[in-house]
Tab-separated table of C-alpha atoms and ligand atoms in Angstrom:
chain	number	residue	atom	x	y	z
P	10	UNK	CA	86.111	87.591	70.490
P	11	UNK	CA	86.168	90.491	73.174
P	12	UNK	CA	85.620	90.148	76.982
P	13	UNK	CA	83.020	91.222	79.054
P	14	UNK	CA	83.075	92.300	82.205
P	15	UNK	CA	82.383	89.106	84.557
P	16	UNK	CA	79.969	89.282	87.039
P	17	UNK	CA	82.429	88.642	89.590
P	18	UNK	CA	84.287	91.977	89.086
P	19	UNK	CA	82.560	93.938	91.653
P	20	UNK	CA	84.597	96.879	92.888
P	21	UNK	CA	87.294	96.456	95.109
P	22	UNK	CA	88.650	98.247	98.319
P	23	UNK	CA	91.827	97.376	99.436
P	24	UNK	CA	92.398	97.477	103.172
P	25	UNK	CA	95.977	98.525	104.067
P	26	UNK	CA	97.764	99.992	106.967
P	27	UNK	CA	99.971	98.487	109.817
P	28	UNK	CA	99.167	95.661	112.173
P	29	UNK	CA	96.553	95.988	114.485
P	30	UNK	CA	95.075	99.007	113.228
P	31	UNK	CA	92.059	97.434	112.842
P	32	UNK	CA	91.202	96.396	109.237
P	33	UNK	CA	90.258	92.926	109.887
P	34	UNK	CA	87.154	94.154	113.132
P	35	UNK	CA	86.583	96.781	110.232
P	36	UNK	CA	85.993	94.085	107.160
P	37	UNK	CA	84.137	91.684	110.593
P	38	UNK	CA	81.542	94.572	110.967
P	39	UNK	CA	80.884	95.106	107.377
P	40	UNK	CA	80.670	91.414	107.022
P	41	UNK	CA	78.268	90.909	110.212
P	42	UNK	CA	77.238	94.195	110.686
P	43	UNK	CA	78.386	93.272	114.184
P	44	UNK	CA	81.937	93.843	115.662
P	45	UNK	CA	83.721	90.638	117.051
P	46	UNK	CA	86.891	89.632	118.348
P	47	UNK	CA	89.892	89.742	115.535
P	48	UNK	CA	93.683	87.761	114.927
P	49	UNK	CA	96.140	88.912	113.583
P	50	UNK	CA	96.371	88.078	109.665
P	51	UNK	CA	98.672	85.867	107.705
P	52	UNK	CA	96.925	85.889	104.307
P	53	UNK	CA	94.734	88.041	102.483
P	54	UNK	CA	90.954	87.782	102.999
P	55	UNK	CA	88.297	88.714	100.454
P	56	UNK	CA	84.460	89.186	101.096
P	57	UNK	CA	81.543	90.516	99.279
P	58	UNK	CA	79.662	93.354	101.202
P	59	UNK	CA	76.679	95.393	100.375
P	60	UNK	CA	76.606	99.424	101.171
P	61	UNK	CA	74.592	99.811	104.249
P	62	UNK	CA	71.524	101.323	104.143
P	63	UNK	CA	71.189	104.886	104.385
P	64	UNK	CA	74.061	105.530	102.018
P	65	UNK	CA	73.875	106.129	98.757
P	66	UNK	CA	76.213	104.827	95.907
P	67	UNK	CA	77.171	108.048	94.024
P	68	UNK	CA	76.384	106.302	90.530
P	69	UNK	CA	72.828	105.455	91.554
P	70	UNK	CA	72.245	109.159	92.803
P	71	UNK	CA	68.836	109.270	90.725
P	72	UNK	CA	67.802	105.971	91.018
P	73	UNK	CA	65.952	104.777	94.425
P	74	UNK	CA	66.656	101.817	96.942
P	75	UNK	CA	65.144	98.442	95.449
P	76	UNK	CA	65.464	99.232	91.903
P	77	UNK	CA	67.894	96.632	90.540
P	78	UNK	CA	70.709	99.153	89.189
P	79	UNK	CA	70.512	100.614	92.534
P	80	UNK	CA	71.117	97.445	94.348
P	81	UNK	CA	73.744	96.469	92.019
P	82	UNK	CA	75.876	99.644	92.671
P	83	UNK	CA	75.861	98.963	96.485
P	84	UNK	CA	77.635	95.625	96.007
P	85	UNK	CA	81.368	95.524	97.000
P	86	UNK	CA	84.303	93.548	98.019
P	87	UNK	CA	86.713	94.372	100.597
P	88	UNK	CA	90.023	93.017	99.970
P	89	UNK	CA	91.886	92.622	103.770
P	90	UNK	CA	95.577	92.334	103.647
P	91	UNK	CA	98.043	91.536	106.425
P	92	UNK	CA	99.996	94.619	108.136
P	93	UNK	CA	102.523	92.776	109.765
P	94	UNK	CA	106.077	94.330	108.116
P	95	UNK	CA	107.007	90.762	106.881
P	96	UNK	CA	103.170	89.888	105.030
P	97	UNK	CA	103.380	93.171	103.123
P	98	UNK	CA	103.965	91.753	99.971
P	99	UNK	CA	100.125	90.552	99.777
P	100	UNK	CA	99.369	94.600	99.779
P	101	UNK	CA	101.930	95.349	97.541
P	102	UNK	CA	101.374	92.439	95.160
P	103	UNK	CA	97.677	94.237	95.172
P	104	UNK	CA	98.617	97.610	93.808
P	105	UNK	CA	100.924	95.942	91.081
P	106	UNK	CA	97.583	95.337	88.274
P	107	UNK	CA	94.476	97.429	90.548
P	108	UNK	CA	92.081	97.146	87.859
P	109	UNK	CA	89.462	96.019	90.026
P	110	UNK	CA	90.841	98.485	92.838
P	111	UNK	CA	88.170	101.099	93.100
P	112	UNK	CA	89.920	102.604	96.345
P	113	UNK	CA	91.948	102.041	98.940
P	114	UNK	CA	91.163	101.791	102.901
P	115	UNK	CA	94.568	102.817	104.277
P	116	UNK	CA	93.418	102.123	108.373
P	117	UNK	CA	95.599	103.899	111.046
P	118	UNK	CA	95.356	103.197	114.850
P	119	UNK	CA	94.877	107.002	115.650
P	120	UNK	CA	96.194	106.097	119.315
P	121	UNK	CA	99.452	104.220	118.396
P	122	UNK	CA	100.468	107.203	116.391
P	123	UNK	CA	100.339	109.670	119.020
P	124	UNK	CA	103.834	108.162	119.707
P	125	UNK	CA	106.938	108.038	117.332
P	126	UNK	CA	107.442	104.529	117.080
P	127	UNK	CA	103.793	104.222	115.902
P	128	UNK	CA	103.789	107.359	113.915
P	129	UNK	CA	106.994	106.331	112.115
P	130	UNK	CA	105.843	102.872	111.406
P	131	UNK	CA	102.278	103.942	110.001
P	132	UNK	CA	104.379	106.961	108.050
P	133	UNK	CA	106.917	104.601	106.028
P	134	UNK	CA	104.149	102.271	105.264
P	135	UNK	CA	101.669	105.088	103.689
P	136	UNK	CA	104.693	106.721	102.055
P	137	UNK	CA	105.425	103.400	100.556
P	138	UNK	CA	102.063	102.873	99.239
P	139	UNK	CA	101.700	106.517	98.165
P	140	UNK	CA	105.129	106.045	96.181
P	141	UNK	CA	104.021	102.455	94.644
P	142	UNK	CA	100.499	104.505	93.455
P	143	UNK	CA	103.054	107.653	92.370
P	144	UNK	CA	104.873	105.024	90.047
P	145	UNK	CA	102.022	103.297	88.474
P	146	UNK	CA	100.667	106.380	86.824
P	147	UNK	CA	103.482	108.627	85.969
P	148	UNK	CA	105.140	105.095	84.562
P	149	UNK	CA	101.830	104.513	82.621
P	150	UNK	CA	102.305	104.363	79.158
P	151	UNK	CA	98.595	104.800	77.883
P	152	UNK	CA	98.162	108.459	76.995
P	153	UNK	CA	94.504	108.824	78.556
P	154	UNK	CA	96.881	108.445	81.666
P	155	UNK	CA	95.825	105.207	84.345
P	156	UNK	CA	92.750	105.253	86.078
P	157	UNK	CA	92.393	107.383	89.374
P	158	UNK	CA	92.688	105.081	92.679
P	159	UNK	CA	91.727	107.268	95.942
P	160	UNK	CA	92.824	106.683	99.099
P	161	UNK	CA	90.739	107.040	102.229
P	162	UNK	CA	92.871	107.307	105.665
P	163	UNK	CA	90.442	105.887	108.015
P	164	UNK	CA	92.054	106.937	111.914
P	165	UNK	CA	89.981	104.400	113.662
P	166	UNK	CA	90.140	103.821	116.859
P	167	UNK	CA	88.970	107.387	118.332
P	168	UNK	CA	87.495	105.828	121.017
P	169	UNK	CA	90.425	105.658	123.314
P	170	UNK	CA	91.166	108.772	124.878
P	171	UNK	CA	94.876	108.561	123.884
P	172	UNK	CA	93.691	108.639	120.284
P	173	UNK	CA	95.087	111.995	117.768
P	174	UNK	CA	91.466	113.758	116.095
P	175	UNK	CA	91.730	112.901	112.776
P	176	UNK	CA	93.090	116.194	112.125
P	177	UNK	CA	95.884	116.326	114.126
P	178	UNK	CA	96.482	112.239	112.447
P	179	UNK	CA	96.522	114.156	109.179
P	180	UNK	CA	99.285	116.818	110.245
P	181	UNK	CA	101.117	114.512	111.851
P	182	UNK	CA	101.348	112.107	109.220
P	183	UNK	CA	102.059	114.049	106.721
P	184	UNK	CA	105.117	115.877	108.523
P	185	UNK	CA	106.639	111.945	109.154
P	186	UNK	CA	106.283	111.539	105.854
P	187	UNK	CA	108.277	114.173	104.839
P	188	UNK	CA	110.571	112.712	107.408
P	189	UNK	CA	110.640	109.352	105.341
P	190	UNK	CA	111.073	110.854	102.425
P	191	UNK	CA	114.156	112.881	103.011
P	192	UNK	CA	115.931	109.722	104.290
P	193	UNK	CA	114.574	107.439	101.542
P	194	UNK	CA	116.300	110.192	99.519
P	195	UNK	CA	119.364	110.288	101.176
P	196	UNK	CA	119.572	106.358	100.596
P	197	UNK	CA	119.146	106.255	97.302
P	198	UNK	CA	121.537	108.975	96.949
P	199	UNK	CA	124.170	107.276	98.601
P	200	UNK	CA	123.845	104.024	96.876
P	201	UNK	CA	124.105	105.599	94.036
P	202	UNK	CA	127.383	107.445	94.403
P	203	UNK	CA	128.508	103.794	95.501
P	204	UNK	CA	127.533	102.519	92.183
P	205	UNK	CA	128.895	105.586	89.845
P	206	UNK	CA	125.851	105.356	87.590
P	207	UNK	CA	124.215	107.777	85.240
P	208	UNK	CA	120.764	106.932	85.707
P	209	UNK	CA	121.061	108.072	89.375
P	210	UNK	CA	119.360	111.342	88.621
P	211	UNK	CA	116.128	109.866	87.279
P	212	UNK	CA	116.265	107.306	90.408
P	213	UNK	CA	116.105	109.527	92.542
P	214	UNK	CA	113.111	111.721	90.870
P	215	UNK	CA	111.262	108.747	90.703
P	216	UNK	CA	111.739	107.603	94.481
P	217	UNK	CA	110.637	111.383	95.430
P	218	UNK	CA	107.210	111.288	96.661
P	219	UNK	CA	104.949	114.487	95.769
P	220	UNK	CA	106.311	117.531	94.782
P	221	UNK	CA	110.245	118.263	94.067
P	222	UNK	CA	111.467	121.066	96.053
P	223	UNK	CA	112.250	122.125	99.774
P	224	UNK	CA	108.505	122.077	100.562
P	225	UNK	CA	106.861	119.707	103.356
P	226	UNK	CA	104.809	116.910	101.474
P	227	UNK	CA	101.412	117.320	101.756
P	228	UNK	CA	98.527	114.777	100.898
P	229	UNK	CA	97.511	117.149	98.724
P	230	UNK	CA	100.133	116.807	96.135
P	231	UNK	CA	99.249	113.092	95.495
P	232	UNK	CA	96.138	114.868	93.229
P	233	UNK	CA	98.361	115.838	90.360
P	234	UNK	CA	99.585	111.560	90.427
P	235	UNK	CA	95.836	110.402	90.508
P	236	UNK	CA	94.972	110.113	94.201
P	237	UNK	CA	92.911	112.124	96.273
P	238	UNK	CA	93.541	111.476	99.673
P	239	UNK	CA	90.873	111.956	102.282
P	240	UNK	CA	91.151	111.440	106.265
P	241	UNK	CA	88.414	110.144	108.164
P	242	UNK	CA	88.625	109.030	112.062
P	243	UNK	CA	85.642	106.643	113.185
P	244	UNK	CA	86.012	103.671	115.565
P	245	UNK	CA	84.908	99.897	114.700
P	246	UNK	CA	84.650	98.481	118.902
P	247	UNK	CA	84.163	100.912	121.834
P	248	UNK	CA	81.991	101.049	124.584
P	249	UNK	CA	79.659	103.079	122.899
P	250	UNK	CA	79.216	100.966	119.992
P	251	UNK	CA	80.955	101.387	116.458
P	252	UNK	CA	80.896	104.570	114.119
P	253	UNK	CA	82.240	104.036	110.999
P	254	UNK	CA	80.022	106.332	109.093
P	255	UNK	CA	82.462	108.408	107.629
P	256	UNK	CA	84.671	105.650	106.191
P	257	UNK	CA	81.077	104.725	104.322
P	258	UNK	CA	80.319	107.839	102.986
P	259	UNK	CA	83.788	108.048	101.616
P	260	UNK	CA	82.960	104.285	100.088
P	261	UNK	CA	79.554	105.391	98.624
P	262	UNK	CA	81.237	108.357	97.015
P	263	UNK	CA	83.538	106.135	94.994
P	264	UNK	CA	80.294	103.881	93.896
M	302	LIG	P1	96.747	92.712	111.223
M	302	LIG	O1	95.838	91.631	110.823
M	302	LIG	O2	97.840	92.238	112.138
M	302	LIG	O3	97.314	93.492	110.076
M	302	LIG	O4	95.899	93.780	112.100
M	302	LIG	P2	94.445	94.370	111.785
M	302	LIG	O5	94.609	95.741	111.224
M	302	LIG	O6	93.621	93.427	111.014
M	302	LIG	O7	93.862	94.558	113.271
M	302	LIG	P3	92.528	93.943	113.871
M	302	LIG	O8	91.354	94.304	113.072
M	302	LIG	O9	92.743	92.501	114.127
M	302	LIG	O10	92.451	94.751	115.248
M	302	LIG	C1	93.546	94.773	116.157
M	302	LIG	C2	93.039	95.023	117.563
M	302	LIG	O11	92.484	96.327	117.671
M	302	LIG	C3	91.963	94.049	117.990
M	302	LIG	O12	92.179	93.670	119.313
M	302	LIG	C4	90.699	94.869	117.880
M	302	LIG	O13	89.723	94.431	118.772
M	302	LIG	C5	91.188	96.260	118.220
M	302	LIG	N1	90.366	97.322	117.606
M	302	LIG	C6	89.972	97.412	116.320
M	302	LIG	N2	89.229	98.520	116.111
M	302	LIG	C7	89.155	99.147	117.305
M	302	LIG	C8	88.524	100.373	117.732
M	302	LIG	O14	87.874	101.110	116.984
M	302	LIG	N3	88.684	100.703	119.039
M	302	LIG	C9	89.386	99.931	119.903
M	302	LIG	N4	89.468	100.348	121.156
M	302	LIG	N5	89.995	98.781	119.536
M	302	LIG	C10	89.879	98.397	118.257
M	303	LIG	MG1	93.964	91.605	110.232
């Protein structure tokens, strides 16, 4: 007996990031294809969504719209998760066995981090993420090496005037995460002298996100751990309507 794939494993994109960031008004529009008024989450929330028309799923390139292959590659489910510090665990629970996990929506209000307290918060949750997705494939013990997972950073939100470009989100985050880094490090370190073990060495190599050394951390270095990480701004409300285009192009490339 072997298994086959079940018709219900479509492929999945997490949504992750901190509360209020808007993942939930993001998974409402792709749901509705409207925007509408959001809660804060408690538990996870799954639906099944279709690519919007006009993209293209990247494994369909040389097929056309309405041939059933086609179709089939624009189905989807987006996996919503609760940002609030305590309801992590959902997220994290989620990046424990991805095999369904085709990418993952990492959403950023790209207003809230213009200031520390929101650039710190978003920062230590990415860097936790990042780290989680850093131990799952150098601690894989297939030699073909885990499957890829990208992340997209989606800085939503870019239409309130307050709000970073998405390129300035980028720099930003990626200097706080250096930031977290160094004191994650200087934790670990110091529990470990507490504790007078010998494995403290490889702790704290495996706790070090990205690349060893004095260097900043860039995004970048997450390619040689099996994530490319791309940053995207878009908003899902505004008075102008939604424009989320980007974050779908990213999708379709992953299809
Ligand atoms: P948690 O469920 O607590 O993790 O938050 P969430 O990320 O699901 O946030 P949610 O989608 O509920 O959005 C939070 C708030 O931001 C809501 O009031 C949304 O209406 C608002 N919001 C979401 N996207 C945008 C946007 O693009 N622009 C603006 N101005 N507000 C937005
Ligand atoms: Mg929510």
């Amino acid at each position: 007996i072997y298994r086959v794939q079940t018709p219900t494993a479509l492929p999945t994109f997490l949504l992750i990031g901190p509360s209020g960031s808007g993942k939930t008004a993001f998974l409402t529009l792709a749901e509705r294809r409207a925007a509408a008024q959001t809660h804060t989450s408690t538990a996870p929330l799954s639906i099944e969504a279709l690519l919007p028309d006009g993209y293209v799923p990247n494994s369909a390139h040389y097929r056309s719209p309405g041939d059933p292959a086609y179709e089939r590659a624009r189905r989807l489910l987006l996996l919503d998760t609760p940002g609030h510090g305590k309801l992590r665990h959902f997220a994290t629970a989620q990046l424990v066995n991805p095999t369904h996990v085709r990418g993952i929506i990492f959403v950023v209000d790209a207003a809230s981090v213009a200031d520390e307290a929101g650039l710190d918060e978003t920062a230590e949750y990415l860097h936790d993420m990042l780290l989680a997705l850093q131990k799952r494939y150098t601690g894989a013990k297939t030699s073909k090496g885990p499957k890829e997972i990208p992340v997209l950073i989606a800085a939503n939100k870019l239409d309130l005037f307050t709000a970073l470009p998405p390129h300035l989100v980028k720099i930003s985050l990626e200097k706080a995460i250096s930031e977290v880094r160094k004191s994650r490090a200087k934790g670990v370190k110091d529990s470990g002298v507490a504790m007078g073990g010998e494995e403290d060495a490889v702790d704290e190599e495996n706790e070090w996100l990205g690349e060893g050394g004095e260097g900043a951390f860039e995004f970048r270095q997450m390619e040689e751990v099996g994530t490319s990480v791309a940053v995207q701004g878009g908003n899902v409300l505004g008075g102008e309507g939604s424009d989320v285009k980007s974050w779908w192009e990213w999708v379709a490339e992953q299809l």
